Amino acid sequence: EHPLELKAAFQLKYFRRSNVATPSSSSEKVCYELLKLTSRSFAAVIMELVDELQKPIMVFYLVLRALDTIEDDMTISNDVKVPLLKDFHNNLKKTDWTFNGNGPNEKDRVVLTKFDQILSVYHSLKPEYQDIIKKITREMGAGMAKYAEDQDFNLNGVKTIKEYDLYCHYVAGLVGEGLTKLIVAAKFGNPSLKDRLVLSESMGLFLQKTNIIRDYKEDLDDGRTFWPQEIWGKYAKNLSDFEKLENLDSGLFCVSELVLNALGEVKNSLIYLSMVYDHSAFNFCAIPQVMAIATLAEVFENPLVFKKNVKIRKGTTCQLILDARTYKGVLDIFSHYLRVIHHKCPVSDPNYLEISLKCGELEQFLEELN
Ligand code: RWZ
């Protein structure tokens, strides 16, 4: 038997909201501008959120974006970076903190040079929301500091699947946890979501793992890698071997196993989505998930993964956003792309049996919900 919410959510229709943000102060206006500058896609879904959640989630996003912009900047030495990351949550107690130490080419440096504007909006939020944002910022900053200091991680990347999940927890699972706590505090989701953080963890991990698979080439060119050695080590001696055409088959087998690993998060994500009541919050949560399953189907068996970051088509993205408005629409999207993956998998793939089993299991789970 499935939780009642699954049945209930299935019946609901979600409609897009027609009103837009009406900033009531100059700092709010600056924040909406920063949001648009740093992510057009995130800005669009955040703008559609109900008023109660719009500012908290916007501030949460901008604070994490600021943290991320420090972590990402290789022109900042570790002596400066590590304490900055560890103490970042303490800046939220201030009203005037800004940071001008990013390299001139850091594209999101403006989020830090105008951080006082973000602080002004942060302090206007309900204390409950401020606490959620601060706690996640503290944990993520600590996690980022840990990885910045980890010589082995910076030289060799992620070793085991367990380490892979832990890295994804810090950079994405925690985001899911914070969003869930904000959604539940605003009474727009089932209160038991707060006690089932494994569900929000899967929401974050599904997105992060998909990005990591897709970004192979870009990350390799930047001298980093997040693919876990426990997986790629079965298929190559060095991760860069997959770039060579003669290793294409083993590269694609490796992608299969990574996709199989990511599909492990799907069940929890679908249960999570059934527990989000508010239509705008549902959209906000569902859109990235449907984009992720479409991306997994796109990278699966796709040699271009080793040449560039494979993106889904613009038109596909638009259709996905429209279809993800209902829970049934989301289930149909997942059914479709799982079938695409299932069909693409060649019998010669060493993961063929497990992929078939996983896709079959998920297709059955989806059917039971229908
Ligand atoms: C909706 C419950 C959005 C979970 C994870 C989804 C995304 C990948 C990117 C959680 C600002 C975007 C840059 C947060 C730091 N993780 N993460 C539910 C979710 C935000 C910057 C980018 C991170 C980073």
XYZ file of C-alpha atoms and ligand atoms in Angstrom:
394
model
C 0.000 0.000 0.000
C 1.165 3.533 -0.729
C 0.911 6.488 1.597
C -2.391 8.284 1.297
C -0.666 11.411 0.014
C 0.351 9.616 -3.155
C -3.302 9.010 -4.024
C -4.350 12.482 -2.921
C -1.582 14.293 -4.779
C -2.419 12.361 -7.900
C -5.793 14.080 -8.130
C -4.487 17.607 -7.703
C -3.995 20.041 -10.521
C -1.405 22.732 -10.159
C -1.778 26.069 -11.909
C 0.815 28.689 -12.564
C 0.449 31.892 -10.656
C -0.042 35.060 -12.665
C 1.236 37.678 -10.242
C 4.899 38.632 -10.007
C 7.214 39.951 -7.336
C 6.525 43.436 -6.014
C 9.666 44.445 -4.109
C 8.813 46.700 -1.187
C 12.344 47.993 -0.520
C 15.458 48.858 -2.498
C 17.376 45.941 -1.012
C 14.621 43.554 -2.144
C 14.875 45.034 -5.611
C 18.658 44.451 -5.594
C 18.086 40.836 -4.496
C 15.678 40.141 -7.362
C 18.303 41.592 -9.725
C 21.047 39.421 -8.206
C 18.810 36.395 -8.579
C 18.253 37.107 -12.273
C 21.980 37.728 -12.808
C 23.102 34.452 -11.232
C 20.507 32.019 -12.531
C 17.796 32.674 -15.058
C 16.138 29.299 -14.548
C 16.143 29.460 -10.726
C 14.910 33.059 -10.863
C 11.911 32.000 -12.954
C 10.720 29.280 -10.568
C 11.458 31.359 -7.456
C 9.403 34.245 -8.884
C 6.456 31.872 -9.219
C 6.509 30.874 -5.564
C 3.734 32.030 -3.205
C 4.647 35.226 -1.361
C 5.193 33.418 1.933
C 8.046 31.387 0.427
C 9.361 33.736 -2.241
C 11.643 35.938 -0.142
C 12.909 33.166 2.168
C 13.844 30.904 -0.746
C 15.356 33.798 -2.710
C 17.545 34.766 0.262
C 18.453 31.114 0.898
C 19.508 30.787 -2.736
C 21.578 33.999 -2.720
C 23.342 33.138 0.562
C 24.301 29.691 -0.775
C 25.304 31.248 -4.085
C 27.623 33.617 -2.194
C 29.155 30.704 -0.275
C 29.554 28.768 -3.524
C 31.249 31.763 -5.182
C 33.920 31.741 -2.475
C 34.416 27.977 -2.666
C 34.654 28.018 -6.451
C 37.206 30.848 -6.714
C 40.647 29.335 -7.284
C 42.289 32.785 -7.015
C 41.547 32.772 -3.258
C 44.213 30.888 -1.291
C 43.131 28.228 1.163
C 44.452 30.269 4.136
C 41.819 32.880 3.306
C 39.167 30.572 1.889
C 38.850 27.966 4.637
C 38.171 30.407 7.518
C 35.782 32.364 5.245
C 33.776 29.207 4.522
C 33.761 28.042 8.148
C 32.648 31.427 9.504
C 30.289 32.352 6.708
C 27.123 31.743 8.771
C 28.340 34.322 11.322
C 28.086 37.017 8.644
C 24.334 36.497 8.839
C 24.436 38.124 12.301
C 25.774 41.332 10.743
C 24.025 44.001 8.678
C 26.919 45.473 6.702
C 29.186 42.589 5.669
C 30.462 42.532 2.072
C 33.416 40.817 0.379
C 35.572 42.232 -2.394
C 38.257 39.523 -2.487
C 37.014 37.466 -5.422
C 39.057 37.390 -8.592
C 37.955 39.980 -11.203
C 36.727 37.244 -13.547
C 34.510 35.506 -10.976
C 31.123 35.816 -12.676
C 28.990 35.938 -9.512
C 31.295 38.182 -7.441
C 28.543 40.854 -7.309
C 26.553 38.620 -4.906
C 29.383 39.163 -2.415
C 30.100 42.829 -3.134
C 26.396 43.525 -2.502
C 25.953 41.014 0.318
C 24.750 43.790 2.665
C 21.600 44.046 0.506
C 20.976 40.319 0.950
C 21.524 40.735 4.711
C 18.931 43.481 4.842
C 16.273 41.197 3.334
C 17.495 38.253 5.440
C 16.868 40.222 8.646
C 13.333 41.075 7.496
C 12.416 37.360 7.358
C 10.571 35.551 10.165
C 13.113 34.384 12.785
C 12.123 30.778 12.100
C 13.147 31.134 8.439
C 16.379 32.938 9.396
C 17.317 30.044 11.687
C 16.765 27.430 8.982
C 18.902 29.388 6.497
C 21.666 30.017 9.035
C 21.886 26.393 10.179
C 22.177 25.012 6.628
C 24.730 27.731 5.726
C 26.835 26.696 8.739
C 26.735 23.005 7.779
C 27.437 23.617 4.099
C 30.294 26.024 4.888
C 31.834 23.404 7.175
C 31.484 20.766 4.459
C 33.034 22.994 1.792
C 35.933 23.857 4.124
C 36.496 20.154 4.743
C 36.783 19.457 0.995
C 38.918 22.563 0.336
C 41.422 21.272 2.919
C 41.324 17.661 1.759
C 44.522 17.142 -0.296
C 43.539 13.661 -1.429
C 40.103 14.848 -2.562
C 41.576 17.777 -4.506
C 44.194 15.615 -6.230
C 42.297 12.387 -6.824
C 38.616 13.228 -6.423
C 36.010 10.954 -4.888
C 37.015 7.366 -4.024
C 34.044 5.325 -2.819
C 30.327 5.509 -3.567
C 29.833 6.319 0.129
C 32.149 9.347 -0.250
C 30.275 10.314 -3.422
C 26.980 10.329 -1.499
C 28.572 12.340 1.314
C 29.981 14.960 -1.064
C 26.550 15.235 -2.707
C 24.989 15.571 0.751
C 27.044 18.681 1.498
C 26.449 20.420 -1.812
C 22.869 19.312 -2.579
C 21.301 17.159 0.168
C 21.605 20.066 2.600
C 19.900 22.398 0.105
C 17.002 19.929 -0.054
C 16.867 19.766 3.751
C 16.732 23.555 4.058
C 14.075 23.922 1.357
C 11.993 21.216 3.008
C 12.206 22.920 6.393
C 11.166 26.235 4.805
C 8.248 24.584 2.958
C 7.052 22.783 6.103
C 7.485 25.883 8.310
C 5.305 27.805 5.847
C 2.707 24.969 6.082
C 2.905 24.218 2.367
C 3.963 20.599 2.737
C 3.155 17.511 4.789
C 4.680 18.105 8.263
C 6.104 14.566 8.287
C 8.524 15.624 5.510
C 10.614 17.131 8.306
C 11.046 13.691 9.891
C 11.746 11.988 6.569
C 14.825 13.908 5.505
C 15.962 10.858 3.555
C 13.329 11.931 1.007
C 14.693 15.474 0.582
C 18.203 14.022 0.543
C 17.193 11.994 -2.520
C 15.722 15.103 -4.163
C 19.080 16.875 -3.850
C 21.215 13.834 -4.687
C 19.223 13.052 -7.826
C 19.941 16.563 -9.182
C 23.569 16.628 -8.108
C 24.440 13.159 -9.419
C 22.831 13.998 -12.773
C 24.906 17.194 -13.031
C 28.072 15.314 -12.108
C 27.518 12.703 -14.838
C 26.709 15.380 -17.428
C 29.637 17.658 -16.516
C 32.396 15.030 -17.051
C 34.201 16.960 -19.790
C 33.931 20.440 -18.289
C 35.086 19.245 -14.868
C 37.964 17.258 -16.370
C 39.121 20.340 -18.333
C 38.985 22.311 -15.049
C 41.209 19.677 -13.467
C 38.503 18.287 -11.173
C 36.427 15.155 -11.066
C 33.452 14.003 -9.026
C 32.852 10.590 -10.614
C 33.565 8.029 -7.862
C 36.601 5.842 -8.519
C 34.743 2.838 -7.098
C 32.635 3.024 -10.275
C 34.902 4.417 -13.022
C 37.854 2.298 -11.828
C 36.051 -0.770 -13.186
C 36.167 0.687 -16.693
C 39.465 2.620 -16.976
C 42.842 3.234 -15.382
C 42.496 7.010 -15.552
C 39.314 9.022 -15.781
C 40.714 10.912 -18.789
C 40.955 7.623 -20.737
C 37.257 7.996 -21.608
C 38.121 10.997 -23.772
C 39.913 8.708 -26.222
C 37.749 7.225 -28.947
C 39.196 3.733 -28.476
C 37.725 3.690 -24.950
C 34.246 4.795 -25.980
C 32.574 1.474 -25.144
C 33.951 1.291 -21.614
C 33.116 4.979 -21.125
C 29.500 4.366 -22.043
C 29.368 1.349 -19.723
C 30.659 3.586 -16.953
C 27.956 6.161 -17.674
C 25.409 3.325 -17.466
C 26.547 2.411 -13.990
C 26.502 6.060 -12.874
C 22.977 6.484 -14.264
C 21.926 3.263 -12.494
C 23.310 4.708 -9.258
C 21.393 7.978 -9.766
C 18.158 6.084 -10.490
C 18.406 4.819 -6.908
C 17.099 8.230 -5.797
C 13.982 8.251 -7.995
C 11.508 6.414 -5.737
C 12.146 8.736 -2.786
C 11.907 11.811 -4.995
C 8.488 10.782 -6.306
C 7.236 10.116 -2.767
C 8.612 13.511 -1.691
C 6.762 15.321 -4.481
C 3.483 13.696 -3.442
C 3.841 15.396 -0.075
C 4.180 18.995 -1.301
C 0.757 20.612 -1.051
C 1.195 24.105 -2.439
C 1.096 24.209 -6.222
C 3.852 26.792 -6.587
C 6.136 24.911 -4.188
C 5.304 21.715 -6.073
C 6.372 23.325 -9.346
C 9.523 24.646 -7.757
C 10.464 21.155 -6.551
C 9.234 19.171 -9.565
C 10.773 21.127 -12.462
C 14.431 20.367 -11.608
C 13.555 16.697 -11.046
C 11.925 16.234 -14.476
C 14.831 18.061 -16.109
C 17.176 15.640 -14.339
C 15.440 12.462 -15.548
C 15.366 13.907 -19.090
C 19.095 14.690 -18.810
C 19.863 11.140 -17.614
C 18.051 9.740 -20.666
C 20.030 12.166 -22.847
C 23.478 11.245 -21.479
C 22.723 7.512 -21.449
C 24.553 5.765 -24.315
C 25.597 9.200 -25.627
C 29.226 9.478 -26.837
C 28.998 13.280 -26.733
C 29.288 13.138 -22.899
C 33.052 12.743 -23.401
C 33.261 15.753 -25.733
C 31.056 18.390 -24.061
C 28.272 18.984 -21.543
C 25.167 17.416 -23.062
C 22.116 19.632 -22.665
C 18.461 18.866 -23.334
C 16.797 20.851 -26.100
C 15.144 24.203 -25.304
C 11.803 23.007 -26.666
C 11.963 19.868 -24.533
C 12.649 21.997 -21.459
C 9.588 24.174 -22.147
C 7.352 21.132 -22.610
C 8.691 19.552 -19.419
C 7.944 22.701 -17.414
C 4.366 22.713 -18.708
C 3.797 18.989 -18.138
C 5.302 19.045 -14.630
C 2.383 21.117 -13.322
C 0.481 18.060 -12.143
C 1.678 15.058 -10.178
C 0.311 12.784 -12.905
C 2.275 14.818 -15.454
C 5.464 14.253 -13.453
C 4.794 10.516 -13.218
C 4.211 10.342 -16.977
C 7.491 12.162 -17.646
C 9.398 9.727 -15.428
C 7.671 6.728 -17.108
C 8.620 8.056 -20.509
C 12.315 8.651 -19.804
C 12.718 5.402 -17.856
C 11.440 3.591 -20.929
C 13.874 5.568 -23.102
C 16.766 4.482 -20.864
C 15.525 0.888 -20.724
C 15.285 0.680 -24.514
C 18.628 2.347 -25.181
C 20.551 -0.123 -23.004
C 22.416 -2.659 -25.176
C 22.524 -6.295 -24.054
C 26.322 -6.070 -24.263
C 26.368 -3.526 -21.415
C 27.648 -5.206 -18.221
C 24.964 -3.255 -16.330
C 22.213 -4.448 -18.670
C 20.595 -6.797 -16.152
C 20.638 -4.305 -13.286
C 19.417 -1.439 -15.476
C 16.554 -3.629 -16.703
C 15.680 -4.594 -13.121
C 15.824 -0.988 -11.862
C 13.788 0.399 -14.763
C 11.277 -2.442 -14.389
C 10.992 -1.853 -10.645
C 10.434 1.888 -11.139
C 8.010 1.373 -14.033
C 5.972 -0.907 -11.769
C 6.105 1.600 -8.895
C 4.832 4.297 -11.274
C 2.104 2.017 -12.583
C 0.860 1.302 -9.077
C 0.487 5.035 -8.527
C -1.563 5.373 -11.715
C 13.498 20.845 -3.751
C 13.695 19.314 -1.759
C 17.961 22.507 -5.586
C 15.619 19.601 -3.252
C 19.770 20.949 -5.101
C 16.402 20.196 -4.338
C 20.628 21.584 -6.129
C 22.800 21.507 -7.054
C 23.325 22.896 -7.166
C 17.715 20.671 -3.791
C 23.144 28.015 -5.057
C 22.339 26.221 -6.631
C 24.717 27.026 -6.705
C 22.574 25.723 -4.230
C 24.948 26.512 -4.284
N 21.984 21.308 -5.924
N 23.666 23.489 -5.941
C 14.308 19.907 -2.949
C 18.528 21.361 -4.835
C 22.188 26.790 -5.218
C 24.594 27.585 -5.301
C 23.799 25.815 -6.864
C 24.043 25.344 -4.449
C 24.248 24.779 -5.854
